[in-house]
mmCIF file of C-alpha atoms in Angstrom:
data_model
loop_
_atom_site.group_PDB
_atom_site.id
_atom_site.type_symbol
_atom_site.label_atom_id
_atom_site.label_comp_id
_atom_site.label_asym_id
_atom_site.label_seq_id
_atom_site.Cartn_x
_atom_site.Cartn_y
_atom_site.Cartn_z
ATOM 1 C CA UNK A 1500 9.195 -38.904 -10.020
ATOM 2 C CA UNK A 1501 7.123 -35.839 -9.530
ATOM 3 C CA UNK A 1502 7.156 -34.378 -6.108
ATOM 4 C CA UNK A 1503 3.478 -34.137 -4.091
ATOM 5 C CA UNK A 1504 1.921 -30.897 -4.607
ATOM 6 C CA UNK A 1505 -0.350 -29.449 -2.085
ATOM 7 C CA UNK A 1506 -3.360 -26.522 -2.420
ATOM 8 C CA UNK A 1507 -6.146 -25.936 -0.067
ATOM 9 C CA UNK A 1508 -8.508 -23.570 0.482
ATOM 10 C CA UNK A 1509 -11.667 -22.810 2.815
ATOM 11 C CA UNK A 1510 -13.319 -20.066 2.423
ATOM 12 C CA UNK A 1511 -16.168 -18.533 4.984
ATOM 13 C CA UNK A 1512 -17.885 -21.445 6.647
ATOM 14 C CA UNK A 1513 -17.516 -23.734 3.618
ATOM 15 C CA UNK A 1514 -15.503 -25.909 1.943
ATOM 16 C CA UNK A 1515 -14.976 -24.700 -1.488
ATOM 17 C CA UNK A 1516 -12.182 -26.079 -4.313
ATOM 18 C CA UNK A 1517 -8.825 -25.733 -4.410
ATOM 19 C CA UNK A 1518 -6.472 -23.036 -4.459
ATOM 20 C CA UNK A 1519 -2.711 -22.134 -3.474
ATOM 21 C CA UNK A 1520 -2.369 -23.137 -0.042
ATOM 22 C CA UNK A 1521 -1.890 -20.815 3.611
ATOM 23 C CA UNK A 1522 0.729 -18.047 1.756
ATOM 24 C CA UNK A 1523 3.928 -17.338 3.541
ATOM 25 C CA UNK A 1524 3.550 -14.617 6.082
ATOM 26 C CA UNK A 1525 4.880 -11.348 5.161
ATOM 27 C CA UNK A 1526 8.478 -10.121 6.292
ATOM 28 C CA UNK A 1527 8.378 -8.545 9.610
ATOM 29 C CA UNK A 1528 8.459 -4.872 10.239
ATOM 30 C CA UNK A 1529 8.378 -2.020 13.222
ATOM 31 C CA UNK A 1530 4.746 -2.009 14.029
ATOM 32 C CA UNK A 1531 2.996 1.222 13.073
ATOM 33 C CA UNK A 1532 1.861 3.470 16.575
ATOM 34 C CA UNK A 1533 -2.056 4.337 16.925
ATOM 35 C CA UNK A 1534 -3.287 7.436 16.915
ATOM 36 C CA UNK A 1535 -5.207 6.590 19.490
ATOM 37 C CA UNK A 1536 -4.280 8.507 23.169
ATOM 38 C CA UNK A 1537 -3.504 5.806 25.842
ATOM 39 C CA UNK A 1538 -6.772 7.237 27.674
ATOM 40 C CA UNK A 1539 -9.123 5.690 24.930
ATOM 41 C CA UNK A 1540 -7.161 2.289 25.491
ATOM 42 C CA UNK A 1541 -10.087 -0.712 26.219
ATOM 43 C CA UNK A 1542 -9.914 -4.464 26.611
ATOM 44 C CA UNK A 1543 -11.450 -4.788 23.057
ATOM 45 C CA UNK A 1544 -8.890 -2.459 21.228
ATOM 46 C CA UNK A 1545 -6.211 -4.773 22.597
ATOM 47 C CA UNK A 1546 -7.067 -7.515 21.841
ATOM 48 C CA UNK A 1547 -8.217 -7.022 17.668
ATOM 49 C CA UNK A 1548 -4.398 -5.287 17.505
ATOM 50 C CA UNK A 1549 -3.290 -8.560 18.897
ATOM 51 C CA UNK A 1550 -5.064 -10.022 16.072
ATOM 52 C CA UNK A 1551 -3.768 -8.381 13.815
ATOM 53 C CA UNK A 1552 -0.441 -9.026 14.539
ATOM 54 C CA UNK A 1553 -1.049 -12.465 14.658
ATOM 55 C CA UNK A 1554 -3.021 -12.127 11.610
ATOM 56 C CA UNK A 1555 0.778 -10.381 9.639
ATOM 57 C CA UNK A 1556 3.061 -12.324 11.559
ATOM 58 C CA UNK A 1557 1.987 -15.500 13.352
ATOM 59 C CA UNK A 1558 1.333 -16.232 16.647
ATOM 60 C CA UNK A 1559 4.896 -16.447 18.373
ATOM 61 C CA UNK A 1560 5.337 -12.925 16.977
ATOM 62 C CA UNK A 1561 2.895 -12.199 19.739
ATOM 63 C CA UNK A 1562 4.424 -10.186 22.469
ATOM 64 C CA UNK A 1563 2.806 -7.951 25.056
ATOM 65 C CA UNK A 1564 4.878 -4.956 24.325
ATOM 66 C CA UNK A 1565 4.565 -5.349 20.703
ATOM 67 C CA UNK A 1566 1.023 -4.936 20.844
ATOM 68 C CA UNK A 1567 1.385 -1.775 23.091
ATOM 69 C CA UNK A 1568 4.122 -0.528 20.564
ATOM 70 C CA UNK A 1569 1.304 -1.163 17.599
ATOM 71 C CA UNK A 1570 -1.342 0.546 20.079
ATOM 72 C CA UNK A 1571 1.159 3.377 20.504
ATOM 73 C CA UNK A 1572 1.354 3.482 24.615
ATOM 74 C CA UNK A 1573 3.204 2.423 27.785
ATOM 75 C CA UNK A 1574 4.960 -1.445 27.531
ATOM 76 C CA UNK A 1575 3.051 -1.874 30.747
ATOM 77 C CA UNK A 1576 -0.698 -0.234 30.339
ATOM 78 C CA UNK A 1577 -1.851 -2.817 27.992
ATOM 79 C CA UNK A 1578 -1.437 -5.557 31.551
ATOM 80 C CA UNK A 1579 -4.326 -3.172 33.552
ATOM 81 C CA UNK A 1580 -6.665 -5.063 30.965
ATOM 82 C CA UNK A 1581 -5.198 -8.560 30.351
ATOM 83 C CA UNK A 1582 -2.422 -9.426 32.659
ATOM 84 C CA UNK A 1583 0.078 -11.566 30.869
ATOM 85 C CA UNK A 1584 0.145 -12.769 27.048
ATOM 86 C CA UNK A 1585 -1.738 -16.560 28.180
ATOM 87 C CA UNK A 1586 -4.606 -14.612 29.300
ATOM 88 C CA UNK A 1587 -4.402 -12.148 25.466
ATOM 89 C CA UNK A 1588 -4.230 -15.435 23.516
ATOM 90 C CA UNK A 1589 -7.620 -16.359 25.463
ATOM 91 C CA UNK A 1590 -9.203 -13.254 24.757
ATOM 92 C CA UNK A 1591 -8.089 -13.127 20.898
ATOM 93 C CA UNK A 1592 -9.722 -17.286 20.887
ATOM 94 C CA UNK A 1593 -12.931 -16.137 21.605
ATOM 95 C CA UNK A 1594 -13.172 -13.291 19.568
ATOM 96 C CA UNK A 1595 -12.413 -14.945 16.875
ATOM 97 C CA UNK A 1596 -14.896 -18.014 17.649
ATOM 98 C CA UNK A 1597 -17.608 -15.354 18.378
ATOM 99 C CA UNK A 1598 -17.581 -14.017 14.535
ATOM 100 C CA UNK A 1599 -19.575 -17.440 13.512
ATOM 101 C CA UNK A 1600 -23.201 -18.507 14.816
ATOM 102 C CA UNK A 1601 -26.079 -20.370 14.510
ATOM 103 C CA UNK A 1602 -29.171 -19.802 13.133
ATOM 104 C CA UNK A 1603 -33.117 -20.694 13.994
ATOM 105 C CA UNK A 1604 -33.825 -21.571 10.244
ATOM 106 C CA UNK A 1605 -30.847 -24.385 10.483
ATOM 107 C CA UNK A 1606 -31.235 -27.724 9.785
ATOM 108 C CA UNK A 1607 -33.117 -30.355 12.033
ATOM 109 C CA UNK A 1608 -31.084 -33.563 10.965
ATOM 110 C CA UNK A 1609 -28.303 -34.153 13.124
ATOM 111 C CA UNK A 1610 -25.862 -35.084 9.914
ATOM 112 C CA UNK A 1611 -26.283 -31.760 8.588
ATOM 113 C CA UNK A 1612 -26.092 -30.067 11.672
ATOM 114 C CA UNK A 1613 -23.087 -31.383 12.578
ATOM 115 C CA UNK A 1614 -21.564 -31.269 8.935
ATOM 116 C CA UNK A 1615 -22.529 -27.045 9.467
ATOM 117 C CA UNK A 1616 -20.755 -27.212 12.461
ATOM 118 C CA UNK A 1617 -17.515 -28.489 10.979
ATOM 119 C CA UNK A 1618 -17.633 -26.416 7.889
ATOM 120 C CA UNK A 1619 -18.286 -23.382 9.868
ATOM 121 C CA UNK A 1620 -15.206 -24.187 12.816
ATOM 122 C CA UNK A 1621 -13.521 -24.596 9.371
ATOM 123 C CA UNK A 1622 -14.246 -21.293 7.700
ATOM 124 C CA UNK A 1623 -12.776 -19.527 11.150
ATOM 125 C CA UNK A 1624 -9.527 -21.623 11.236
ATOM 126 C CA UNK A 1625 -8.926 -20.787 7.415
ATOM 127 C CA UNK A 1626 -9.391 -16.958 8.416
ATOM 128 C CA UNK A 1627 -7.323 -17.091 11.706
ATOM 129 C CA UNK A 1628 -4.590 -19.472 10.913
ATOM 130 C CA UNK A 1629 -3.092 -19.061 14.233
ATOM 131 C CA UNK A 1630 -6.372 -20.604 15.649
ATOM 132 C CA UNK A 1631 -5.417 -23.806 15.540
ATOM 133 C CA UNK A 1632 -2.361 -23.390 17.456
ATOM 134 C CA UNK A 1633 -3.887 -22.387 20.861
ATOM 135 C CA UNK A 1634 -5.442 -25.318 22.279
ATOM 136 C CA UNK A 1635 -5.251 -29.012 22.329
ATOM 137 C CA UNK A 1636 -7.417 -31.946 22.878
ATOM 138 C CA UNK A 1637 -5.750 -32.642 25.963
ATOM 139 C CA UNK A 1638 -5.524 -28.787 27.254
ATOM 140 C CA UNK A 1639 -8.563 -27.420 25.484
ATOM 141 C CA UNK A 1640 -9.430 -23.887 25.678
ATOM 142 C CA UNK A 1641 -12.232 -22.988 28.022
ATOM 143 C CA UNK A 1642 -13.605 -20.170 26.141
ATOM 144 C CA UNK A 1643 -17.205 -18.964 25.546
ATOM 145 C CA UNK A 1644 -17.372 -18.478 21.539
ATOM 146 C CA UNK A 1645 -15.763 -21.818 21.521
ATOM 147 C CA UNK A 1646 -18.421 -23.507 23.791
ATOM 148 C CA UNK A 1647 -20.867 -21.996 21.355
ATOM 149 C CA UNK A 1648 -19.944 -24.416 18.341
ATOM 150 C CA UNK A 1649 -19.580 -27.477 20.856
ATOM 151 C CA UNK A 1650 -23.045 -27.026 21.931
ATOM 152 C CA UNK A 1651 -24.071 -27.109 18.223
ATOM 153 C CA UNK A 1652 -22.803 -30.286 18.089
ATOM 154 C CA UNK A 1653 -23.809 -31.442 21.195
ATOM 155 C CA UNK A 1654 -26.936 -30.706 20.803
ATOM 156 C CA UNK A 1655 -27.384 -32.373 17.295
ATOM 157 C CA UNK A 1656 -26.464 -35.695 19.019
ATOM 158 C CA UNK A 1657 -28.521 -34.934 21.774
ATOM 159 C CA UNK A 1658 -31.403 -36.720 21.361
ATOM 160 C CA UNK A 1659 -30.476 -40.068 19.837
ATOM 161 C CA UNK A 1660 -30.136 -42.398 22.798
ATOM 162 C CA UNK A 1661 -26.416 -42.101 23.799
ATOM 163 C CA UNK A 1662 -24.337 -42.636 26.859
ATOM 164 C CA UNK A 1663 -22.963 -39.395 27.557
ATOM 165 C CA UNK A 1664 -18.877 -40.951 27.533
ATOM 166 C CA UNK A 1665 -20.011 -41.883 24.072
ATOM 167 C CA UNK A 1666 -21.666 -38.638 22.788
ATOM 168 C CA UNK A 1667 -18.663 -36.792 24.209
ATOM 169 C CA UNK A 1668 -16.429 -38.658 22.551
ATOM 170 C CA UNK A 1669 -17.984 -38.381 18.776
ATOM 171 C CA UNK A 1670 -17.651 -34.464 19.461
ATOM 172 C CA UNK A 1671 -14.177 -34.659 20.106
ATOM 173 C CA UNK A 1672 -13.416 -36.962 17.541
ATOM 174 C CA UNK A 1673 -15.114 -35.244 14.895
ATOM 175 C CA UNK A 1674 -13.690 -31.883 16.682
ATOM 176 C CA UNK A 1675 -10.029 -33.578 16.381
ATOM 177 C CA UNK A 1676 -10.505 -33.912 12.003
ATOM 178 C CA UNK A 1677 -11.255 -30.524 11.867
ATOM 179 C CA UNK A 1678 -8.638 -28.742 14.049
ATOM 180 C CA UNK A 1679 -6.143 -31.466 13.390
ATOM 181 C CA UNK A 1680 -6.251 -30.543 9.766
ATOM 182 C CA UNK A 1681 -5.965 -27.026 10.509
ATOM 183 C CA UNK A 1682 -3.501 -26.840 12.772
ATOM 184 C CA UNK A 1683 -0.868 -26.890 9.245
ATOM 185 C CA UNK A 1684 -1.998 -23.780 7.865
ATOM 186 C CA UNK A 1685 0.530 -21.750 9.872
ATOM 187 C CA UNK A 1686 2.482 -24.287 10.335
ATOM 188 C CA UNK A 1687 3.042 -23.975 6.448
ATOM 189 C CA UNK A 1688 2.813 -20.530 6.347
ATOM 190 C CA UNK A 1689 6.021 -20.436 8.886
ATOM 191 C CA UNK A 1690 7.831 -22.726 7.430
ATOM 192 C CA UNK A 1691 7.430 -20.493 3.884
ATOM 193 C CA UNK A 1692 8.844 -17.777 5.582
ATOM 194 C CA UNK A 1693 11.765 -19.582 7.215
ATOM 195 C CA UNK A 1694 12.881 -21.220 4.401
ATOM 196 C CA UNK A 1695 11.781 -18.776 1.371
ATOM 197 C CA UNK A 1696 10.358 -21.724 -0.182
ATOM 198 C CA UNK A 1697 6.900 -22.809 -1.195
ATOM 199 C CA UNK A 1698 5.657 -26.615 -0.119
ATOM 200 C CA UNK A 1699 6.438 -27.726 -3.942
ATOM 201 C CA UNK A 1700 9.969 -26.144 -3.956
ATOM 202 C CA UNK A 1701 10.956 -27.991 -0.763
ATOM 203 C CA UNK A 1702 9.490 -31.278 -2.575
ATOM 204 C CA UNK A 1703 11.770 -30.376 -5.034
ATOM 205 C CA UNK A 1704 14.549 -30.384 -3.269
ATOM 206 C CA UNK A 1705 13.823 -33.599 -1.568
ATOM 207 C CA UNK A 1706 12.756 -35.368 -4.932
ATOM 208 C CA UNK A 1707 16.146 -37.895 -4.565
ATOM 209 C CA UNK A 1708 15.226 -39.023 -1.299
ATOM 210 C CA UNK A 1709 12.053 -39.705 -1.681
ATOM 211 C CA UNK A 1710 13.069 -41.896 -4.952
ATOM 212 C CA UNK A 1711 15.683 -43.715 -3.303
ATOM 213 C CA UNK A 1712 12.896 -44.544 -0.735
ATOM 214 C CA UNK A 1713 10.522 -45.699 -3.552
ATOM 215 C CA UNK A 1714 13.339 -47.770 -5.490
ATOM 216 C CA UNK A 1715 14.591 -49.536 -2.071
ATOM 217 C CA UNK A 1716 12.530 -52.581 -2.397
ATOM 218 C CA UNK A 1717 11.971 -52.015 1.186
ATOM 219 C CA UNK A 1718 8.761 -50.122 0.740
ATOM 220 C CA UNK A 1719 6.711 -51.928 -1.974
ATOM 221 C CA UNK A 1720 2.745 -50.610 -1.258
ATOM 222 C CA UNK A 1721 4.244 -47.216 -0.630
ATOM 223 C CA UNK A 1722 6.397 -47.607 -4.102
ATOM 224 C CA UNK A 1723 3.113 -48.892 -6.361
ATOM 225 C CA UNK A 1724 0.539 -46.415 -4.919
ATOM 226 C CA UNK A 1725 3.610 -43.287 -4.896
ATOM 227 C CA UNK A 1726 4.497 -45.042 -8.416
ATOM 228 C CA UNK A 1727 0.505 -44.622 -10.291
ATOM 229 C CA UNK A 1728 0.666 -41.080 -9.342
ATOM 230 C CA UNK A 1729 0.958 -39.398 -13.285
ATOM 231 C CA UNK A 1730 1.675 -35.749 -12.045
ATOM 232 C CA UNK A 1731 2.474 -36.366 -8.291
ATOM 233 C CA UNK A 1732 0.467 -36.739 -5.542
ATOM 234 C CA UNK A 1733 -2.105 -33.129 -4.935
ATOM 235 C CA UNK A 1734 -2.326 -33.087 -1.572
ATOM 236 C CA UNK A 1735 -5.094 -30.957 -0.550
ATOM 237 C CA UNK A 1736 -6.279 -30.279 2.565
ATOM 238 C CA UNK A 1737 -9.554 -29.734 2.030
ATOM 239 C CA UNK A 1738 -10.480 -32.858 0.054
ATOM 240 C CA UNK A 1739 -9.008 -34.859 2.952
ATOM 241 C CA UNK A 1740 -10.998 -32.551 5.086
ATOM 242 C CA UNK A 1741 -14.579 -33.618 2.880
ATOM 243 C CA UNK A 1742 -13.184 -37.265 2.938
ATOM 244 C CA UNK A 1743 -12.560 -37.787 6.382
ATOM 245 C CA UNK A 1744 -15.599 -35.408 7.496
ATOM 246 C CA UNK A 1745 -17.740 -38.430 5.172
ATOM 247 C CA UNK A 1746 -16.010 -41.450 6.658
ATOM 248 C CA UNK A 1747 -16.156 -40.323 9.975
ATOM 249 C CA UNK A 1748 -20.311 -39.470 9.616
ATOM 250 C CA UNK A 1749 -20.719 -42.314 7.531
ATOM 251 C CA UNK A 1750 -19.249 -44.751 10.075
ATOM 252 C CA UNK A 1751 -20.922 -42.884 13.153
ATOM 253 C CA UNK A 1752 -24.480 -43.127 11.805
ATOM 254 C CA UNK A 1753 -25.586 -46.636 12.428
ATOM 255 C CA UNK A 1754 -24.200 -45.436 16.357
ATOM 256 C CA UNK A 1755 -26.075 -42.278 16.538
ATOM 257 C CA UNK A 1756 -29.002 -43.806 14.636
ATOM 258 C CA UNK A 1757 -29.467 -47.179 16.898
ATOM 259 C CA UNK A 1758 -28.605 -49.393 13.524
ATOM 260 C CA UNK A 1759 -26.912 -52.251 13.860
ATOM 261 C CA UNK A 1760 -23.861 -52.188 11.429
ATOM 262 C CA UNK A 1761 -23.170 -55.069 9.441
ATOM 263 C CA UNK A 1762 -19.543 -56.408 9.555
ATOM 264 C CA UNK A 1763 -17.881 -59.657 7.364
ATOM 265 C CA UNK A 1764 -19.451 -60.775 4.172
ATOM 266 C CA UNK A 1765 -21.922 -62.900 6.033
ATOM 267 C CA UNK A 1766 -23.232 -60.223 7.502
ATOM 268 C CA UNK A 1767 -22.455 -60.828 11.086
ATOM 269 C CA UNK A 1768 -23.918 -57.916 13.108
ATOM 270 C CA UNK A 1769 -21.548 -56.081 15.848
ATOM 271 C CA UNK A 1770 -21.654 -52.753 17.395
ATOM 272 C CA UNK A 1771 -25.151 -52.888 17.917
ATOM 273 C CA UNK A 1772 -27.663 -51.679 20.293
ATOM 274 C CA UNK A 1773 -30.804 -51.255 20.948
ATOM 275 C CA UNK A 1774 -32.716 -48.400 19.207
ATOM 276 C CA UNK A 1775 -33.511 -45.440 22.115
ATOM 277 C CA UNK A 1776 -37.560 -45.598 20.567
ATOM 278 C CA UNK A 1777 -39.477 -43.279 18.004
ATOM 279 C CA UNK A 1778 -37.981 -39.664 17.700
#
């Protein structure tokens, strides 16, 4: 049976088709030394050379004194700015949040607001893979640039009526699909370089266990849908992105919206309440 294939791609603040997915990051090598004197060294330069690094080589490349060996100075000058690598990673969050806004001219319906808002926290975690690996739901990172697209959302919800434990938690669930998808790019890109093998060649290799799975018996809804695939199963991550961005606003708008939604086929009514009045 054909091994799952995967491709994804996001590009800018929107979801566009497919293509080969997050590519392996490139072999490591001896960082090249700025020009720069260690007298011109500023808060700002450090942290888009720690970028960059994390850009080439992942995020647990990271190291304080690699980014002073890229930045050509001292091990310890780059800590008079940012005093350990927890407080860099921070810094390098929020710059990289900051390069997407808002603007006036965007759209007054909160669906589309809040679909912009995904697409666009989307666009930055396809350009900074290592994004997604620097805060959780349960730890989240308190940055600025990052408060910036939570207030987008936020505010789209904002006006419909709902209890504030409720309107938080739609932003962090729909917050959660996004970064929760994400979160694999590096992932995948590090496990490319550790192995030397693309996500199809490890399928490959694993094509007799997953078989023996499907022939088992033991498994027979897992066998019949695995079975119907022709080619294998394509996973992409941005059509499961798309799909669960749709069920998730699709099943949150009779909340946000004051409808009741209708539940059974004879339409017995649950999750209701009342509508918060003319908007």
């Amino acid at each position: 049976m054909p091994p799952p294939e995967t491709s994804t791609v996001c590009t800018g603040a929107v979801v566009a088709g497919t293509a080969p997915a997050a590519p392996a990051l490139p072999a490591r090598r001896p960082p090249a030394p700025s020009a720069h004197p260690e007298q011109e060294l500023s808060l700002e330069r450090i942290v888009r050379t720690a970028i960059e690094i994390a850009d080439a080589e992942g995020l647990p490349a990271l190291t304080m004194r690699g980014v002073a060996a890229r930045l050509g100075v001292a091990a310890m000058s780059t800590y008079r700015y940012v005093p350990s690598k927890e407080d860099l990673v921070l810094h390098m969050a929020d710059a990289a949040f900051g390069e997407a806004s808002y603007g006036a001219d965007a759209p007054g319906d909160w669906r589309a607001r809040v679909e912009l808002g995904a697409r666009t926290l989307c666009g930055l975690y396809r350009k900074y893979p290592w994004l997604a690996q620097t805060g959780s739901l349960t730890r989240p990172l308190l940055v600025p640039n990052l408060m910036v697209h939570g207030e987008w959302v936020l505010s789209a919800l904002d006006a419909h009526g709902l209890d504030p434990t409720t309107l938080f938690g739609i932003h962090v669930l729909l917050y959660s699909h996004v970064q929760g998808l994400a979160v694999h790019l590096e992932r995948e890109a590090h496990a490319q370089a550790a192995t030397g093998q693309t996500e199809d060649e490890w399928m490959d290799g694993r094509t007799p266990v997953l078989r023996e799975l499907v022939e088992s018996g033991r498994f027979p809804a897992f066998a019949k849908v695995v079975g119907a695939f022709e080619h294998g199963y394509d996973l992409r991550l941005d059509a499961l992105f798309e799909l669960g961005l749709k069920t998730l606003l699709d099943g949150l708008t009779p909340l946000v919206e004051g409808r009741p939604a209708i539940a059974g086929c004879e339409g017995t009514r649950s999750g209701s309440r009342p509508s918060p009045g003319p908007r």
